[in-house]
One Martini backbone bead per residue (centre of mass of N, CA, C, O) as a GRO file, in nm:
protein
  295
    1MET     BB    1   7.651   9.202  10.229
    2PHE     BB    2   7.846   9.122  10.493
    3GLU     BB    3   7.765   8.900  10.671
    4GLY     BB    4   7.853   8.963  11.013
    5PHE     BB    5   7.919   9.248  10.973
    6SER     BB    6   8.042   9.567  11.074
    7GLY     BB    7   7.979   9.913  11.085
    8THR     BB    8   8.196  10.210  11.054
    9ARG     BB    9   8.346  10.522  11.184
   10ILE     BB   10   8.670  10.678  11.153
   11GLU     BB   11   8.860  10.926  11.294
   12VAL     BB   12   9.118  11.092  11.170
   13SER     BB   13   9.319  11.346  11.111
   14SER     BB   14   9.118  11.452  10.832
   15VAL     BB   15   8.918  11.196  10.825
   16GLY     BB   16   8.661  10.980  10.746
   17ILE     BB   17   8.634  10.619  10.790
   18ASN     BB   18   8.490  10.371  10.617
   19LEU     BB   19   8.372  10.044  10.751
   20VAL     BB   20   8.429   9.692  10.777
   21GLN     BB   21   8.381   9.419  11.026
   22GLY     BB   22   8.523   9.079  11.074
   23GLY     BB   23   8.580   8.821  11.269
   24ALA     BB   24   8.880   8.623  11.372
   25GLY     BB   25   9.201   8.724  11.464
   26PRO     BB   26   9.422   8.828  11.282
   27PRO     BB   27   9.487   9.111  11.115
   28LEU     BB   28   9.308   9.227  10.806
   29LEU     BB   29   9.377   9.446  10.539
   30LEU     BB   30   9.149   9.588  10.296
   31LEU     BB   31   9.230   9.740   9.973
   32HIS     BB   32   9.096   9.913   9.737
   33GLY     BB   33   8.993  10.028   9.417
   34TYR     BB   34   8.952  10.138   9.098
   35PRO     BB   35   8.600  10.227   9.097
   36GLN     BB   36   8.568  10.146   9.403
   37THR     BB   37   8.508   9.963   9.704
   38HIS     BB   38   8.477   9.756   9.971
   39ALA     BB   39   8.272   9.570   9.806
   40MET     BB   40   8.492   9.394   9.645
   41TRP     BB   41   8.515   9.180   9.911
   42HIS     BB   42   8.242   9.008   9.945
   43LYS     BB   43   8.351   8.713   9.851
   44VAL     BB   44   8.622   8.692  10.053
   45ALA     BB   45   8.577   8.788  10.346
   46PRO     BB   46   8.439   8.530  10.466
   47GLN     BB   47   8.692   8.352  10.429
   48PHE     BB   48   8.881   8.521  10.611
   49ALA     BB   49   8.695   8.528  10.879
   50GLY     BB   50   8.779   8.227  10.970
   51HIS     BB   51   9.096   8.355  11.050
   52TYR     BB   52   9.028   8.671  11.055
   53THR     BB   53   9.040   9.010  11.111
   54VAL     BB   54   8.837   9.206  10.912
   55VAL     BB   55   8.933   9.507  10.725
   56ALA     BB   56   8.709   9.727  10.519
   57PRO     BB   57   8.778  10.011  10.359
   58ASP     BB   58   8.750  10.335  10.258
   59LEU     BB   59   8.911  10.543  10.094
   60ARG     BB   60   9.003  10.835  10.050
   61GLY     BB   61   8.754  10.962   9.823
   62TYR     BB   62   8.579  10.704   9.880
   63GLY     BB   63   8.278  10.632   9.901
   64ASP     BB   64   8.208  10.705  10.257
   65SER     BB   65   8.444  10.868  10.276
   66GLY     BB   66   8.628  11.123  10.296
   67LYS     BB   67   8.637  11.457  10.110
   68PRO     BB   68   8.855  11.665  10.051
   69ALA     BB   69   8.862  12.012   9.953
   70SER     BB   70   9.131  11.999   9.857
   71ASP     BB   71   9.422  12.090   9.618
   72ASP     BB   72   9.630  11.910   9.766
   73LEU     BB   73   9.827  11.643   9.688
   74GLU     BB   74   9.906  11.552   9.978
   75ASP     BB   75   9.595  11.470  10.046
   76PHE     BB   76   9.625  11.216   9.803
   77CYS     BB   77   9.848  11.055   9.871
   78LYS     BB   78   9.977  10.751   9.972
   79ARG     BB   79  10.087  10.842  10.241
   80THR     BB   80   9.819  10.952  10.355
   81SER     BB   81   9.647  10.696  10.314
   82ALA     BB   82   9.824  10.514  10.491
   83GLN     BB   83   9.792  10.674  10.752
   84ASP     BB   84   9.496  10.633  10.787
   85GLN     BB   85   9.511  10.313  10.821
   86VAL     BB   86   9.693  10.308  11.065
   87GLU     BB   87   9.490  10.465  11.245
   88VAL     BB   88   9.258  10.272  11.223
   89MET     BB   89   9.398  10.022  11.342
   90ALA     BB   90   9.470  10.153  11.612
   91ALA     BB   91   9.172  10.214  11.695
   92LEU     BB   92   9.117   9.887  11.688
   93GLY     BB   93   9.401   9.758  11.822
   94PHE     BB   94   9.614   9.753  11.567
   95GLU     BB   95   9.971   9.741  11.514
   96ARG     BB   96   9.964   9.463  11.348
   97PHE     BB   97   9.942   9.364  10.991
   98HIS     BB   98   9.778   9.265  10.719
   99VAL     BB   99   9.805   9.331  10.353
  100VAL     BB  100   9.550   9.395  10.102
  101GLY     BB  101   9.580   9.505   9.756
  102HIS     BB  102   9.391   9.682   9.507
  103ASP     BB  103   9.531   9.871   9.310
  104ARG     BB  104   9.527  10.144   9.486
  105GLY     BB  105   9.565   9.974   9.744
  106ALA     BB  106   9.851   9.873   9.666
  107ARG     BB  107   9.984  10.154   9.671
  108VAL     BB  108   9.926  10.201   9.965
  109GLY     BB  109  10.068   9.944  10.070
  110HIS     BB  110  10.349  10.010   9.970
  111ARG     BB  111  10.386  10.270  10.134
  112MET     BB  112  10.334  10.138  10.411
  113ALA     BB  113  10.575   9.935  10.402
  114LEU     BB  114  10.786  10.175  10.400
  115ASP     BB  115  10.676  10.372  10.638
  116HIS     BB  116  10.552  10.092  10.816
  117PRO     BB  117  10.718   9.815  10.887
  118GLU     BB  118  10.609   9.757  11.186
  119ARG     BB  119  10.300   9.697  11.079
  120VAL     BB  120  10.375   9.499  10.835
  121ARG     BB  121  10.361   9.158  10.785
  122SER     BB  122  10.214   9.171  10.500
  123PHE     BB  123  10.202   9.178  10.125
  124THR     BB  124   9.932   9.214   9.889
  125SER     BB  125   9.917   9.218   9.529
  126LEU     BB  126   9.652   9.322   9.297
  127ASP     BB  127   9.708   9.409   8.982
  128VAL     BB  128  10.008   9.561   9.003
  129VAL     BB  129  10.239   9.772   8.907
  130ALA     BB  130  10.475   9.958   8.988
  131SER     BB  131  10.470  10.289   8.946
  132GLN     BB  132  10.765  10.347   8.876
  133ALA     BB  133  10.791  10.133   8.656
  134ALA     BB  134  10.573  10.244   8.468
  135PHE     BB  135  10.695  10.540   8.428
  136ASP     BB  136  10.977  10.438   8.329
  137ASN     BB  137  10.802  10.243   8.092
  138MET     BB  138  10.644  10.419   7.911
  139ASN     BB  139  10.421  10.332   7.649
  140ARG     BB  140  10.185  10.284   7.415
  141ASP     BB  141  10.050  10.043   7.556
  142LEU     BB  142  10.025  10.160   7.843
  143ALA     BB  143   9.886  10.427   7.766
  144TYR     BB  144   9.633  10.297   7.654
  145SER     BB  145   9.542  10.132   7.914
  146TRP     BB  146   9.606  10.421   8.084
  147PHE     BB  147   9.416  10.662   8.004
  148HIS     BB  148   9.301  10.750   8.286
  149TRP     BB  149   9.552  10.870   8.401
  150HIS     BB  150   9.586  11.101   8.184
  151LEU     BB  151   9.312  11.226   8.226
  152MET     BB  152   9.302  11.266   8.552
  153ARG     BB  153   9.565  11.463   8.551
  154GLN     BB  154   9.425  11.683   8.458
  155PRO     BB  155   9.303  11.976   8.489
  156SER     BB  156   9.089  12.146   8.651
  157PRO     BB  157   8.765  12.044   8.517
  158PHE     BB  158   8.804  11.839   8.285
  159PRO     BB  159   8.763  11.542   8.388
  160GLU     BB  160   8.515  11.595   8.562
  161THR     BB  161   8.332  11.675   8.323
  162LEU     BB  162   8.350  11.424   8.149
  163ILE     BB  163   8.267  11.214   8.361
  164GLY     BB  164   8.005  11.368   8.470
  165ASN     BB  165   7.832  11.351   8.210
  166SER     BB  166   7.875  11.006   8.247
  167ALA     BB  167   7.930  10.803   8.495
  168GLU     BB  168   7.803  10.537   8.401
  169PHE     BB  169   7.951  10.505   8.133
  170TYR     BB  170   8.238  10.506   8.251
  171LEU     BB  171   8.207  10.273   8.447
  172ASP     BB  172   8.120  10.060   8.237
  173PHE     BB  173   8.377  10.067   8.073
  174LEU     BB  174   8.576   9.978   8.289
  175LEU     BB  175   8.440   9.715   8.379
  176GLY     BB  176   8.431   9.586   8.092
  177GLN     BB  177   8.744   9.608   8.014
  178TRP     BB  178   8.853   9.469   8.304
  179THR     BB  179   8.676   9.218   8.233
  180ALA     BB  180   8.657   8.849   8.177
  181VAL     BB  181   8.407   8.775   8.370
  182ASP     BB  182   8.101   8.737   8.321
  183GLY     BB  183   7.908   8.838   8.605
  184ALA     BB  184   8.104   8.898   8.852
  185ILE     BB  185   7.945   9.156   8.893
  186THR     BB  186   7.714   9.224   9.092
  187ASP     BB  187   7.432   9.397   9.135
  188GLU     BB  188   7.494   9.497   9.422
  189ALA     BB  189   7.777   9.604   9.369
  190TYR     BB  190   7.712   9.792   9.135
  191ALA     BB  191   7.519   9.978   9.289
  192GLU     BB  192   7.740  10.081   9.479
  193TYR     BB  193   7.934  10.198   9.274
  194LEU     BB  194   7.732  10.394   9.143
  195ARG     BB  195   7.653  10.558   9.386
  196CYS     BB  196   7.942  10.666   9.445
  197PHE     BB  197   8.036  10.758   9.150
  198SER     BB  198   7.797  10.979   9.112
  199ASP     BB  199   7.953  11.159   9.290
  200PRO     BB  200   8.114  11.450   9.236
  201GLU     BB  201   8.320  11.416   9.471
  202THR     BB  202   8.438  11.150   9.375
  203ILE     BB  203   8.543  11.248   9.109
  204ARG     BB  204   8.731  11.463   9.224
  205THR     BB  205   8.901  11.282   9.431
  206THR     BB  206   8.997  11.071   9.220
  207CYS     BB  207   9.153  11.270   9.052
  208MET     BB  208   9.344  11.351   9.282
  209ASP     BB  209   9.468  11.075   9.317
  210TYR     BB  210   9.599  11.076   9.030
  211ARG     BB  211   9.756  11.345   9.051
  212ALA     BB  212   9.941  11.238   9.299
  213ILE     BB  213  10.173  11.106   9.134
  214ALA     BB  214  10.369  11.345   9.157
  215VAL     BB  215  10.426  11.271   9.459
  216ASP     BB  216  10.472  10.966   9.459
  217LEU     BB  217  10.735  10.977   9.280
  218VAL     BB  218  10.902  11.127   9.485
  219HIS     BB  219  10.889  10.912   9.704
  220ASP     BB  220  11.000  10.679   9.529
  221GLU     BB  221  11.274  10.808   9.466
  222ALA     BB  222  11.372  10.821   9.764
  223ASP     BB  223  11.328  10.477   9.757
  224ARG     BB  224  11.526  10.389   9.566
  225GLY     BB  225  11.627  10.050   9.637
  226ARG     BB  226  11.420   9.998   9.846
  227LYS     BB  227  11.296   9.733  10.047
  228ILE     BB  228  11.068   9.531  10.135
  229ALA     BB  229  11.056   9.340  10.435
  230CYS     BB  230  10.819   9.178  10.379
  231PRO     BB  231  10.624   8.958  10.271
  232MET     BB  232  10.521   8.877   9.919
  233LEU     BB  233  10.224   8.890   9.717
  234VAL     BB  234  10.154   8.818   9.362
  235LEU     BB  235   9.861   8.898   9.177
  236TRP     BB  236   9.724   8.844   8.839
  237ALA     BB  237   9.610   8.904   8.530
  238GLY     BB  238   9.570   8.662   8.255
  239ASN     BB  239   9.304   8.828   8.124
  240MET     BB  240   9.344   9.116   7.882
  241ALA     BB  241   9.202   9.128   7.590
  242ARG     BB  242   9.036   9.408   7.632
  243ARG     BB  243   9.336   9.528   7.748
  244PRO     BB  244   9.593   9.604   7.599
  245GLY     BB  245   9.882   9.656   7.807
  246TRP     BB  246   9.824   9.585   8.085
  247GLN     BB  247  10.053   9.727   8.322
  248THR     BB  248  10.316   9.626   8.113
  249GLY     BB  249  10.292   9.643   7.828
  250GLY     BB  250  10.587   9.549   7.633
  251THR     BB  251  10.821   9.510   7.894
  252LEU     BB  252  10.700   9.424   8.151
  253ASP     BB  253  10.717   9.254   8.473
  254MET     BB  254  10.534   9.200   8.731
  255ILE     BB  255  10.718   9.043   8.940
  256GLY     BB  256  10.980   9.196   8.870
  257SER     BB  257  10.895   9.477   8.982
  258TRP     BB  258  10.887   9.360   9.281
  259ARG     BB  259  11.176   9.231   9.311
  260GLU     BB  260  11.303   9.525   9.315
  261ARG     BB  261  11.110   9.594   9.604
  262ALA     BB  262  11.155   9.294   9.723
  263GLY     BB  263  11.286   9.010   9.895
  264ASP     BB  264  10.989   8.850   9.925
  265VAL     BB  265  10.862   8.691   9.631
  266ARG     BB  266  10.541   8.583   9.519
  267GLY     BB  267  10.355   8.432   9.233
  268ARG     BB  268  10.062   8.475   9.001
  269ALA     BB  269   9.848   8.405   8.758
  270LEU     BB  270   9.508   8.452   8.671
  271ASP     BB  271   9.202   8.344   8.513
  272CYS     BB  272   9.150   8.678   8.466
  273GLY     BB  273   9.088   8.983   8.547
  274HIS     BB  274   9.128   9.262   8.745
  275PHE     BB  275   8.888   9.135   8.943
  276LEU     BB  276   8.977   8.889   9.134
  277ALA     BB  277   8.769   8.891   9.386
  278GLU     BB  278   8.523   8.850   9.163
  279GLU     BB  279   8.626   8.643   8.932
  280ALA     BB  280   8.835   8.469   9.156
  281PRO     BB  281   8.767   8.413   9.470
  282ASP     BB  282   8.865   8.129   9.554
  283GLU     BB  283   9.155   8.147   9.441
  284THR     BB  284   9.237   8.407   9.582
  285ALA     BB  285   9.187   8.313   9.873
  286ALA     BB  286   9.371   8.065   9.870
  287GLU     BB  287   9.637   8.210   9.810
  288ILE     BB  288   9.632   8.401  10.056
  289LEU     BB  289   9.601   8.193  10.285
  290ALA     BB  290   9.858   8.036  10.225
  291PHE     BB  291  10.048   8.273  10.264
  292LEU     BB  292   9.964   8.364  10.556
  293SER     BB  293  10.035   8.091  10.704
  294GLY     BB  294  10.365   8.172  10.663
  295CYS     BB  295  10.379   8.471  10.829
   0.00000   0.00000   0.00000
């Protein structure tokens, strides 16, 4: 994976961030989601690298990036994770850049676009409804599909113990239920996800990431009504038959949730499941490249 890319580790304020970098041109930051690592971009990163300098890190608490020993939710909130990535890009010499986020990475990107508008040229969200919209409209359908949110928010060590009892079984359930295109996750990528996810520290810190929604929602409430200034692209899963209620429950509209939070929003559903960059890589890359060309 990532042929022609180079790997490095950058120390930021409180953690080391593992990343790969490749290509040439304007900087493009790719932020992965749960339960994955930067490896989720391996099918689309080479396509982006023909036009952009691509930076694909592991978020704090994930992959081979640092895993703070802290039990302070502020150390795992999206504001802190966004600050990590701003510092990473600055260390690489990039003061302003495009951001593409999937899942948790999109939540980090959202916070980054609000906290650091001078840094973010454009923001692309892959298959997430805005956190505030989801929790404002939580119903039985959304609660069912987001069972992992409610499990992982429970006090330590309850979720850590349950997940750690069989990390592989839990990972396989998530990947299987959230994927609509069988075989989309390659053996090489799966091996990397399993390697990282099997680390008890990863289980602990990813639970902390989900618990930090308590802090994230406080930050979101302070910014209620404030809109993202940069152009925004929203792409989402059009086939979640295996996980009814995914992201929007019975009442929410994916792009509508973002139009309440950004002034310039476009996008559409793709015929795949949650892992767009792996299930529909060519279509995902084409949509993002077309969007970026106008930003």
